[in-house]
Short mmCIF file of C-alpha atoms and ligand atoms in Angstrom, two decimals:
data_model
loop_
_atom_site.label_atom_id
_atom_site.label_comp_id
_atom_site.label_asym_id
_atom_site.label_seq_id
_atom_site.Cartn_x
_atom_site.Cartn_y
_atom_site.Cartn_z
CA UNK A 1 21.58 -12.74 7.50
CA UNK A 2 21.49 -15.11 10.15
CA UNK A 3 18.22 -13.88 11.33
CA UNK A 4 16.95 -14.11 8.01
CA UNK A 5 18.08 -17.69 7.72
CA UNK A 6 16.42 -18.32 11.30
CA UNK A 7 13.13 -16.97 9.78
CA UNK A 8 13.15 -19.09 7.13
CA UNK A 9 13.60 -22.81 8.68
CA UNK A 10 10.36 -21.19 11.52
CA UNK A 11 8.67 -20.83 8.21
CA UNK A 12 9.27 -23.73 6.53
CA UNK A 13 8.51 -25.80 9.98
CA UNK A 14 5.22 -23.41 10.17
CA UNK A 15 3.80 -24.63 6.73
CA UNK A 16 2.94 -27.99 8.22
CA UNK A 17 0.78 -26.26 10.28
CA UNK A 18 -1.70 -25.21 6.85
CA UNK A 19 -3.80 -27.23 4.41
CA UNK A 20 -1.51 -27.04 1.55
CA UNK A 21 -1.01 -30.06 -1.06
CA UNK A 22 2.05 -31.77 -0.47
CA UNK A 23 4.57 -30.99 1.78
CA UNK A 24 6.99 -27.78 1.72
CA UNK A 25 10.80 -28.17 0.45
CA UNK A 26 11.36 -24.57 1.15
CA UNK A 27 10.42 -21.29 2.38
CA UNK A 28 12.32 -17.93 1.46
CA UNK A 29 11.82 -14.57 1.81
CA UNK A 30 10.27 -12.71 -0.82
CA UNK A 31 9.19 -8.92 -2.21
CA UNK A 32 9.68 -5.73 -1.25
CA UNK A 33 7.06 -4.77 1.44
CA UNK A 34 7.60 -2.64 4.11
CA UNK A 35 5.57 -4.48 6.75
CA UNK A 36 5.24 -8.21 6.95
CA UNK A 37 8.17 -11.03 6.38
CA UNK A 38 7.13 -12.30 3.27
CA UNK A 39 8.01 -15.98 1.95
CA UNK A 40 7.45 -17.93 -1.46
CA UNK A 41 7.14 -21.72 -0.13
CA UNK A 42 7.53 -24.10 -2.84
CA UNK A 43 5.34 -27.25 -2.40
CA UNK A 44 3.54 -29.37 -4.90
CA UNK A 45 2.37 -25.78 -6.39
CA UNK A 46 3.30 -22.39 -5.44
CA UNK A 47 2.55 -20.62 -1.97
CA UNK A 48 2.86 -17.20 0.02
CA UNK A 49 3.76 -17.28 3.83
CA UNK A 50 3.68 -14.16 5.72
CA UNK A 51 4.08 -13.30 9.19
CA UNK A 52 2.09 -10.71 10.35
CA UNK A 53 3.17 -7.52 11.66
CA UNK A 54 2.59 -7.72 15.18
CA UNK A 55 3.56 -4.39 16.45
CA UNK A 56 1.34 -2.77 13.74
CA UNK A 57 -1.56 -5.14 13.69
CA UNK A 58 -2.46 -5.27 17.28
CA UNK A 59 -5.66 -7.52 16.32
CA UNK A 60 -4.49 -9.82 13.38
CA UNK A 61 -7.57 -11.77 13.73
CA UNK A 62 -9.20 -8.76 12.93
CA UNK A 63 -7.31 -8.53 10.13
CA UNK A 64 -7.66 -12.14 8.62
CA UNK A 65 -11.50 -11.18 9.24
CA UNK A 66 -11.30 -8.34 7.11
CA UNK A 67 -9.51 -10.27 4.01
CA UNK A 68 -11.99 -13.54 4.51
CA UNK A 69 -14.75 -11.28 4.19
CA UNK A 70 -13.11 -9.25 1.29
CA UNK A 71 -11.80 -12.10 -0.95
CA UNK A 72 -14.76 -14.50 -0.34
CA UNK A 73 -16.81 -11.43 -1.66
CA UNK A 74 -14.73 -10.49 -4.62
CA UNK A 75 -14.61 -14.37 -5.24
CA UNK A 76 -18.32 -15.14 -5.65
CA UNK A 77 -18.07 -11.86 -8.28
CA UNK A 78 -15.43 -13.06 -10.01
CA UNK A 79 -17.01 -16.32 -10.33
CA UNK A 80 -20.53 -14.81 -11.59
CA UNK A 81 -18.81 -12.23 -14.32
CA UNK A 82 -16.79 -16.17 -15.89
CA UNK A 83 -13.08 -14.86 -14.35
CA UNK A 84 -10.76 -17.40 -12.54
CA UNK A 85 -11.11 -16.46 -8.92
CA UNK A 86 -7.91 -19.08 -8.01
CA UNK A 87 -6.04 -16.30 -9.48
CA UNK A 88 -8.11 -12.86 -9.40
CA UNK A 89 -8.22 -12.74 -5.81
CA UNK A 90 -6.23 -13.69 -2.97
CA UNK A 91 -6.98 -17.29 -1.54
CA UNK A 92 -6.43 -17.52 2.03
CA UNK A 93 -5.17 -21.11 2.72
CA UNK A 94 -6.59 -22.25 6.36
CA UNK A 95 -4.84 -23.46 8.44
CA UNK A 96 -5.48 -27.75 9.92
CA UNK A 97 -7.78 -25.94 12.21
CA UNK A 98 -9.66 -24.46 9.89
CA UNK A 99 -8.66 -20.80 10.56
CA UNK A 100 -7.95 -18.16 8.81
CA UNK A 101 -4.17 -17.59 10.38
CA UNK A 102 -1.96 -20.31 13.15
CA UNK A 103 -0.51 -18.75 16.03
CA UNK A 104 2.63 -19.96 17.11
CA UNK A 105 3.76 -20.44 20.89
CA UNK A 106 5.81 -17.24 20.42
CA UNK A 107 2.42 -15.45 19.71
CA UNK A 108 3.84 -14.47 16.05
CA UNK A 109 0.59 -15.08 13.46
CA UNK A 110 0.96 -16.47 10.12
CA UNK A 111 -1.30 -16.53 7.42
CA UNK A 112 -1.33 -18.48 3.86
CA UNK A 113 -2.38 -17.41 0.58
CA UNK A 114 -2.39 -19.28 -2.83
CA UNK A 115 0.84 -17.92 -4.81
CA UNK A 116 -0.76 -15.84 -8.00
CA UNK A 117 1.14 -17.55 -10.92
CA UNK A 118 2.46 -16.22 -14.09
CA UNK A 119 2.54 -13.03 -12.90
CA UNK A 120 4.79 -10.05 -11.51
CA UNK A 121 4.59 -7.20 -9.29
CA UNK A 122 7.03 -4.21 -10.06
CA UNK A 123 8.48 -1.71 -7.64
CA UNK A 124 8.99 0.54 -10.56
CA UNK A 125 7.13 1.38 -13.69
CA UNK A 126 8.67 -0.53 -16.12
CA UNK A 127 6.28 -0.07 -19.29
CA UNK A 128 3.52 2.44 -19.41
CA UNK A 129 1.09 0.31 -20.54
CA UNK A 130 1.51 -1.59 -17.47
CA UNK A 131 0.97 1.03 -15.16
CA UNK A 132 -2.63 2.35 -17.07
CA UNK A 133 -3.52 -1.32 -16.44
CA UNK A 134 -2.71 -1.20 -12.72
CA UNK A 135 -4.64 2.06 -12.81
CA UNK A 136 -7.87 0.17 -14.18
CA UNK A 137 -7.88 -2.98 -11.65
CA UNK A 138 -7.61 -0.98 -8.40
CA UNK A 139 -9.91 1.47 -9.66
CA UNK A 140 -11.46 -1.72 -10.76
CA UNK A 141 -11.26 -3.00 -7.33
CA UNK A 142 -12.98 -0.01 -5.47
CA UNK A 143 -15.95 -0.42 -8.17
CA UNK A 144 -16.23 -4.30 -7.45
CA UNK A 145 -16.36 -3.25 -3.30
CA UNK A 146 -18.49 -0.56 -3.79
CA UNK A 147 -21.52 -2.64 -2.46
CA UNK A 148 -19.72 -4.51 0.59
CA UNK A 149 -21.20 -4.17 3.82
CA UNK A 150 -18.31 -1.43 4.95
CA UNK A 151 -19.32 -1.63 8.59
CA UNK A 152 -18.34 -5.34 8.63
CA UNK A 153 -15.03 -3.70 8.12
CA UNK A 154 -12.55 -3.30 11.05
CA UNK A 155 -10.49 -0.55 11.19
CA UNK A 156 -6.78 -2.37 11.43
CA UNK A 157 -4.83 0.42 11.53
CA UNK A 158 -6.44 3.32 13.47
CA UNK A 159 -6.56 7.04 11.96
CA UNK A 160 -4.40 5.13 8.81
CA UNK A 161 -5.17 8.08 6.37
CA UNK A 162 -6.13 10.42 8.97
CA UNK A 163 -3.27 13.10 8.00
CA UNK A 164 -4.32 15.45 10.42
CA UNK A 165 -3.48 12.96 13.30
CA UNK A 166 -0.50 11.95 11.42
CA UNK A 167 0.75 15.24 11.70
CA UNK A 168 0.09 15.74 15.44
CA UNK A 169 2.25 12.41 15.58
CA UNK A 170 4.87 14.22 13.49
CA UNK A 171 5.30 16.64 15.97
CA UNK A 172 5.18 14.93 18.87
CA UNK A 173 8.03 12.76 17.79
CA UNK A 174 10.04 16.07 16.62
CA UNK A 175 9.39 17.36 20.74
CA UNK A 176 10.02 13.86 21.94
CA UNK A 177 13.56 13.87 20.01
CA UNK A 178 13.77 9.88 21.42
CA UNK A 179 17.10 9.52 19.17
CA UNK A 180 18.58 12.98 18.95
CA UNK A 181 18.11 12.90 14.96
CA UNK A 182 15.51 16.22 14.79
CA UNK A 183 18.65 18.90 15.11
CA UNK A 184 19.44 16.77 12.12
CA UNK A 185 16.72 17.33 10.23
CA UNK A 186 15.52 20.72 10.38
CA UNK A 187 15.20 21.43 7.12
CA UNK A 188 12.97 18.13 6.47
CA UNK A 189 11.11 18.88 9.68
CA UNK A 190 10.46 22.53 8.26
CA UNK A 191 9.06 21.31 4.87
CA UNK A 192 6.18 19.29 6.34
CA UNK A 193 5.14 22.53 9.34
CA UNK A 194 5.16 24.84 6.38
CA UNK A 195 2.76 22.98 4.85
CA UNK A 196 0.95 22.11 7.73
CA UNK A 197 -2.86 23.02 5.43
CA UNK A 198 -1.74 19.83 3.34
CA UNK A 199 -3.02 18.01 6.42
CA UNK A 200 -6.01 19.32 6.23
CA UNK A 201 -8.05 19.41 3.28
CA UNK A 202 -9.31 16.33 3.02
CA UNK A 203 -10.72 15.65 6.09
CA UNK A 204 -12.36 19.15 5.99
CA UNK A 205 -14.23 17.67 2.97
CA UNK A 206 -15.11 14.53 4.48
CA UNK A 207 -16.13 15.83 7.71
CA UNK A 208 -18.20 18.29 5.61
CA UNK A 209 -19.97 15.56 3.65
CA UNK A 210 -17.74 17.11 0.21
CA UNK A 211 -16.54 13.18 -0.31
CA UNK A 212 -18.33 10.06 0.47
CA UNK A 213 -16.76 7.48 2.47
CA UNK A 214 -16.00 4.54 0.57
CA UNK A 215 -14.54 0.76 0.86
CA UNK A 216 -10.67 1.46 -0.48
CA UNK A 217 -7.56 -0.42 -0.58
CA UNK A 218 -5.66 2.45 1.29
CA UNK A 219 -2.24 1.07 0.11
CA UNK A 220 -1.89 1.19 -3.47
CA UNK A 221 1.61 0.97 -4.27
CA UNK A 222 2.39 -0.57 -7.63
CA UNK A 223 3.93 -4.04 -6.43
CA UNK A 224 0.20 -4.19 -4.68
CA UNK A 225 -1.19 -5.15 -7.62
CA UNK A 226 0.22 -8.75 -9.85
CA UNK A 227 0.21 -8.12 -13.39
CA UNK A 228 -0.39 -11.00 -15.67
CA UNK A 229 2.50 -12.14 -17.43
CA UNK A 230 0.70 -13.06 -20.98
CA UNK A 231 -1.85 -10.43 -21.03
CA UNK A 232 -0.51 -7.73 -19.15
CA UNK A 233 -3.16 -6.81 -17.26
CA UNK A 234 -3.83 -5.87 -13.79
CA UNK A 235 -5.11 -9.37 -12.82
CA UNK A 236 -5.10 -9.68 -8.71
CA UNK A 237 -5.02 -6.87 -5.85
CA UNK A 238 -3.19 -7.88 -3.42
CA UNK A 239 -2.10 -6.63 -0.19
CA UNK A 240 -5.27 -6.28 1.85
CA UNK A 241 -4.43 -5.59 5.43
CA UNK A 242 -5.66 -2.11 5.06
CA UNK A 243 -9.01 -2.43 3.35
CA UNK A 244 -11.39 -0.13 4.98
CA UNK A 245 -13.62 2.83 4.63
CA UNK A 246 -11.35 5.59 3.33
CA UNK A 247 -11.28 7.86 0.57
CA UNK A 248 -10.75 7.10 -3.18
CA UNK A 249 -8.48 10.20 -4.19
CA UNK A 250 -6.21 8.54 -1.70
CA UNK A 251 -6.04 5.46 -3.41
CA UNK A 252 -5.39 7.41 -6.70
CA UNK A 253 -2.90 9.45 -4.99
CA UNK A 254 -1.03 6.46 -3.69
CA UNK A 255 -0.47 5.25 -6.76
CA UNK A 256 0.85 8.40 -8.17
CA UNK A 257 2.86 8.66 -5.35
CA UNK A 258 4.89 5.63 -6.16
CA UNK A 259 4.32 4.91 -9.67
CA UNK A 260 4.22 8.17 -11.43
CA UNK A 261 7.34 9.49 -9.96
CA UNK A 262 10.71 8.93 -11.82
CA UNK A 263 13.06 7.39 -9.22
CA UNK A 264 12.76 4.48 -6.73
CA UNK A 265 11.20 5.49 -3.78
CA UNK A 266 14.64 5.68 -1.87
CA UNK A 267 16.34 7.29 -4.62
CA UNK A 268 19.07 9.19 -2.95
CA UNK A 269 20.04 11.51 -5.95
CA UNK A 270 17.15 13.81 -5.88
CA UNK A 271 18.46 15.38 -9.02
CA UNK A 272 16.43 11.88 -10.36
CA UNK A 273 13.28 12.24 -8.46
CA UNK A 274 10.27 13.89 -10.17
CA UNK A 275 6.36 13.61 -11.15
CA UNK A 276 5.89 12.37 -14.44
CA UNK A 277 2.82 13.99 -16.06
CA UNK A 278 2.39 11.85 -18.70
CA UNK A 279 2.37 8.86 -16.53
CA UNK A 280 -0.53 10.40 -14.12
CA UNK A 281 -2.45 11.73 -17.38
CA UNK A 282 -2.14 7.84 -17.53
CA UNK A 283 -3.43 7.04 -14.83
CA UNK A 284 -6.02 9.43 -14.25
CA UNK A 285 -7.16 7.38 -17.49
CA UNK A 286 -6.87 4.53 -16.34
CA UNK A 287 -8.56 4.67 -12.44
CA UNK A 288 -11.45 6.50 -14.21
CA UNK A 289 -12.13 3.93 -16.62
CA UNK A 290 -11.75 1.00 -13.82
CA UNK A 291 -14.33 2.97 -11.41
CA UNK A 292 -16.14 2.78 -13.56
CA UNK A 293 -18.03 6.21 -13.91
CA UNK A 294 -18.89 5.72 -9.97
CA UNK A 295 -16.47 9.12 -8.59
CA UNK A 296 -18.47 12.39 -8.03
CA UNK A 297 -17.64 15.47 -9.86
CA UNK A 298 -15.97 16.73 -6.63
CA UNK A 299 -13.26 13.29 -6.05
CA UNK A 300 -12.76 13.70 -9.75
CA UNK A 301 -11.68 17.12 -8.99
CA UNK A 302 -9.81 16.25 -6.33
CA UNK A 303 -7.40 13.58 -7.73
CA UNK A 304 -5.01 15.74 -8.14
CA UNK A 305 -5.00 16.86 -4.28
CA UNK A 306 -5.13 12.84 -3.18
CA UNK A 307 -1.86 12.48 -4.97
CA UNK A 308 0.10 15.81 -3.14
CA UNK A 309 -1.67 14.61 -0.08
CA UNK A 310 -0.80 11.26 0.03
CA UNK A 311 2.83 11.76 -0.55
CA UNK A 312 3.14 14.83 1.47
CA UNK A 313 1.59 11.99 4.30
CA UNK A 314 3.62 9.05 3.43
CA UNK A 315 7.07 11.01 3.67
CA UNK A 316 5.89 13.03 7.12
CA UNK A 317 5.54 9.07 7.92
CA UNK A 318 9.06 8.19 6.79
CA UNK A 319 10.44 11.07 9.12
CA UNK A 320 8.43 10.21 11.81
CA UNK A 321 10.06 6.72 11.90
CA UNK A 322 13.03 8.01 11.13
CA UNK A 323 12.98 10.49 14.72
CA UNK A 324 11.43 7.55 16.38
CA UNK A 325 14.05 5.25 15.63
CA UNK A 326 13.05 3.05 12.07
CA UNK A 327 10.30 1.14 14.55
CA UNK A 328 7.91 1.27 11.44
CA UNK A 329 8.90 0.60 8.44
CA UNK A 330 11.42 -1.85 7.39
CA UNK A 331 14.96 -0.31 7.22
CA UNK A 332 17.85 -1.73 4.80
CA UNK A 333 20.56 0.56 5.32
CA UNK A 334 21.21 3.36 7.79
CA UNK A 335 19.39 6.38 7.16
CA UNK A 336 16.99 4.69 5.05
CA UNK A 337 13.26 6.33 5.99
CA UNK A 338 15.13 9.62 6.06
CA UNK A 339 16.47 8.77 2.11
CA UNK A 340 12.41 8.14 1.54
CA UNK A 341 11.41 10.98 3.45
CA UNK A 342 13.25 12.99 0.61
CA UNK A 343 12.25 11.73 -2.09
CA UNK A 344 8.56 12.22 -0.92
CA UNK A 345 9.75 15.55 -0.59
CA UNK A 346 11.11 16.03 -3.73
CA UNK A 347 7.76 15.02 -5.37
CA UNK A 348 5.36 16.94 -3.16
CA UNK A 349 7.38 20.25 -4.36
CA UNK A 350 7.20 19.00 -7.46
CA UNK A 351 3.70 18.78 -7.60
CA UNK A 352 3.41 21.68 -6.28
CA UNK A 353 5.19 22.99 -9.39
CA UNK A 354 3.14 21.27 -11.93
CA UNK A 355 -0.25 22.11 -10.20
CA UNK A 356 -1.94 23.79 -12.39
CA UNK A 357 -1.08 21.34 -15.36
CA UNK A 358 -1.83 18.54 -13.33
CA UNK A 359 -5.56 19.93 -13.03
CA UNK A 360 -5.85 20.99 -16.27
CA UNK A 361 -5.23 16.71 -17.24
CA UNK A 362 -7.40 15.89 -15.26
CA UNK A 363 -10.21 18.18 -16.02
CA UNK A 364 -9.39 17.04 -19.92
CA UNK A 365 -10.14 13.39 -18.96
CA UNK A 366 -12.68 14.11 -17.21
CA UNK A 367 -14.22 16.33 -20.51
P1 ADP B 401 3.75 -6.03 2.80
O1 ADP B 401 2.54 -5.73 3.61
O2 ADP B 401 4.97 -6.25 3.60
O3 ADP B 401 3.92 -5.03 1.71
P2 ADP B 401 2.66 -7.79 0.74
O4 ADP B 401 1.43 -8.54 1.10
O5 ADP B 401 2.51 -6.62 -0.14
O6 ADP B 401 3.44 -7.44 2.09
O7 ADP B 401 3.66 -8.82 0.06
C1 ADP B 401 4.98 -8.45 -0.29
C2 ADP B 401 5.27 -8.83 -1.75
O8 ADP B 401 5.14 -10.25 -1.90
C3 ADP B 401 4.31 -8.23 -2.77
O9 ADP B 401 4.73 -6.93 -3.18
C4 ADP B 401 4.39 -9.25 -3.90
O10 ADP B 401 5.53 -9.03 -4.70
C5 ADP B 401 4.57 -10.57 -3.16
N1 ADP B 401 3.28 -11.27 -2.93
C6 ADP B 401 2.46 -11.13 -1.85
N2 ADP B 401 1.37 -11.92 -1.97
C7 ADP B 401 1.48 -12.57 -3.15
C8 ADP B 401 0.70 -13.55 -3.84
N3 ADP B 401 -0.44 -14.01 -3.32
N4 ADP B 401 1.14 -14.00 -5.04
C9 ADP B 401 2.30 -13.57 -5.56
N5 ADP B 401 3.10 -12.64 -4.96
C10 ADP B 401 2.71 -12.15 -3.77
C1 GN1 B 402 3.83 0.28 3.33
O1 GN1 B 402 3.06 -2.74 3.05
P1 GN1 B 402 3.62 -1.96 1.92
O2 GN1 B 402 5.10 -2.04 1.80
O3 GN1 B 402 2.90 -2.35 0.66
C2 GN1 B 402 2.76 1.01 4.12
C3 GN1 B 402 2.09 2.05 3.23
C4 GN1 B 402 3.13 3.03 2.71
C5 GN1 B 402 4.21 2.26 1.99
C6 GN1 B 402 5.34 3.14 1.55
C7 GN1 B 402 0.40 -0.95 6.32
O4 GN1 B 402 3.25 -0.43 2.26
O5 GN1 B 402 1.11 2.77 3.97
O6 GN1 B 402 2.55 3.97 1.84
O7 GN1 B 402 4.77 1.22 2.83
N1 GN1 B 402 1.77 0.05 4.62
C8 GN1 B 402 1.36 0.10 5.90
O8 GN1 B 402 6.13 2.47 0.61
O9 GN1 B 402 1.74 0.95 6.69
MG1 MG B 403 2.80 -4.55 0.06
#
C-alpha cells in the first residue's frame, strides 16, 4: 500500500516531464495488467502513465519504436477511411524532449498515451455482443497491419509465442526447483509433459511454410481492446508492447483463452471454469469478419488449435513463474500464478473435450 502510494506521487512528479495540456492534479493506478504499473492522470483532459516493465523489456526504446511506428501507421489509415484517430489508436504523448518515453535517474522508463474516453475495457465478458465486437477490431487490427513493413518490427520479447522454447523453460525451472514449490505441484507439472506435442504443432507448420508469418498483436486479452461506451464497438487496440511477426491463430486463441472461458482467469473453484462454445462460435464470427477474408484455408482450420495452444502456453507460463518465484507476472495474493495455472488447465482439458465440436463451428463459419 505504501509502495503503491510511493508510485503514485513518482508519477504524478513524472508527468511534468511530458507535453500534456495543463498540469496534473493526480496520478493513480489503474487496470488490471499483468506487466506495467498503470496510472489514469487527470489533467485538463484525461491521460495514461505507465512505467515500463524493465525486467521484461530489456530495450524499451525498442519498444516505444515499435508503437510510434505502429500507431503513426494505423493513424494515417484511420484518418484516410474518415475515423477519429485521437481515439482509434493509441496517441503516444512525447515527452519535453520530444521522445517517445523520459527516463528517470533511477533508469525506470515512462511513456504517455492519450486516455481513450467514453469507453471501457472488461476483464470478463459481460455481454456477448460485446465480445463478437472485440472479435471484429483485433481481427480488424491484423487486416489494417497486414501491409506494415514487419521487418521494421523489433522483436521485444524474444521467442514470445515460441511454445516450444517455452516449454524447455518449463522444465528447466521444474529441475532448477529455485523455491522448492515443484514437489508441490506434480500433478500441474504432469499435465503440461503429457502434453508435451501441444508445444509443437505450430511451429512445425510455420517452420514448414503451412502458416504465413504475419504482423499480430500477440496479446489479445479482452481488457486489450476499449469498447465504446455509446456504440459498443471495438473502437481502440490497445496494449502494443508485443506487436510483432507472429501467428494469427494465436491471436484468435488468446482471445478464446480469456474471453470465451466461463470464470475469471484466477477463478479458484474450477467446478466454474469452462469453454463456452457459443461464445467462440462467436468469435470465430467475429475475427473472420474483421480479417477480413485475408486467413488461408489452413489458419482457418487451425483456429481451433491457436486457442488449446495458447492456453495450454499461457498456463505452462503461470507455473513457470510460479516455480521461479512470481518474478513475471504480477502476483496479488499468495499462490496466485499457480490459481491461473489451473484454470488454464481446466480449459485446455476442456477443449480437449469439446474438440471435435469446436471444429465442426468452425468449419460451419467458415461454409
Ligand atoms: P499491461 O501491459 O500491464 O497489461 P496495459 O497497457 O494493458 O498494461 O494497460 C492496463 C489497463 O489500463 C488496460 O487493460 C486498460 O484497462 C487501461 N488502459 C491502458 N491504456 C489505456 C488508454 N490509452 N485508454 C484507456 N485505458 C487504458
Ligand atoms: C500478460 O500485459 P497483459 O496483462 O495484458 C502477458 C500475456 C499473458 C497475459 C495473461 C507481455 O498480458 O502474454 O497472456 O498476461 N503479457 C506479456 O493474462 O507477457
Ligand atoms: Mg494489458
Amino acid at each position: 500500500m505504501e509502495r503503491q502510494m510511493e508510485l503514485e506521487k513518482q508519477a504524478l512528479a513524472v508527468t511534468k516531464e511530458f507535453q500534456i495540456t495543463g498540469s496534473a492534479k493526480s496520478a493513480a493506478g489503474y487496470g488490471s495488467g499483468h506487466i506495467n504499473d498503470t496510472f489514469l492522470v487527470k489533467a485538463e483532459k484525461p491521460y495514461i502513465l505507465q512505467r515500463m516493465n524493465r525486467s521484461i523489456f530489456i530495450h524499451p526504446e525498442e519498444v516505444m519504436e515499435n508503437i510510434l511506428g505502429v500507431t503513426s501507421f494505423l493513424k494515417e489509415k484511420i484518418e484516410k477511411a474518415g475515423g477519429d484517430s485521437s481515439r482509434e489508436t493509441l496517441n503516444v504523448i512525447l515527452s519535453k524532449d520530444g521522445k517517445s518515453f523520459y527516463r528517470d535517474a533511477a533508469g525506470e522508463y515512462w511513456r504517455m498515451y492519450n486516455m481513450v474516453e467514453d469507453a471501457v475495457s472488461f476483464d470478463r465478458v459481460e455481454s456477448e455482443q460485446d465480445f463478437y465486437e472485440s472479435a471484429v477490431a483485433f481481427g480488424n487490427f491484423q487486416q489494417l497491419l497486414s501491409d506494415y513493413p514487419a521487418e521494421t518490427l523489433h522483436e521485444t520479447i524474444p521467442g514470445f509465442h515460441d511454445t516450444q522454447a517455452r516449454y524447455r523453460t518449463f522444465l528447466k525451472a521444474v529441475e532448477e526447483d529455485t523455491c522448492g514449490r515443484a514437489a508441490k505441484v506434480q500433478e500441474e507439472i504432469a499435465f503440461f509433459k503429457e502434453r508435451e506435442e501441444v508445444s509443437q504443432v505450430l511451429g512445425k507448420m510455420l517452420a514448414e511454410g503451412k502458416l504465413p508469418l504475419r504482423v499480430t498483436h500477440n496479446d489479445t486479452k479482452l481488457n486489450n481492446i476499449m469498447m465504446d461506451k455509446r456504440t459498443r464497438k471495438g473502437i481502440c487496440v490497445i496494449d502494443l508492447d508485443t506487436v510483432m511477426p507472429g501467428l494469427s491463430v494465436n491471436d484468435f486463441g488468446d482471445s478464446i483463452r480469456f474471453g470465451a472461458s466461463t470464470a475469471d482467469e484466477d477463478e479458484r473453484d474450477l467446478s466454474k471454469v469452462s469453454c463456452d462454445l457459443h461464445l467462440f462460435e462467436l468469435y470465430v464470427k467475429g475475427f473472420l469478419k474483421g480479417c477480413g477474408g485475408r486467413l488461408t484455408e489452413t489458419e482457418i482450420k487451425m483456429l481451433p488449435m491457436g486457442a488449446k495452444v495458447m492456453t495450454y502456453e499461457c498456463g505452462m507460463r503461470f507455473l513457470t513463474d510460479y516455480l521461479q518465484g512470481d518474478v513475471y507476472f504480477k502476483t496479488h495474493r499468495e499462490g496466485h500464478n499457480l490459481d491461473r495455472a489451473r484454470t488454464q488447465m481446466k480449459l485446455v482439458a476442456d477443449m480437449e473435450e469439446k474438440w471435435s465440436r469446436m471444429e465442426q463451428i468452425v468449419a460451419e463459419c467458415f461454409k
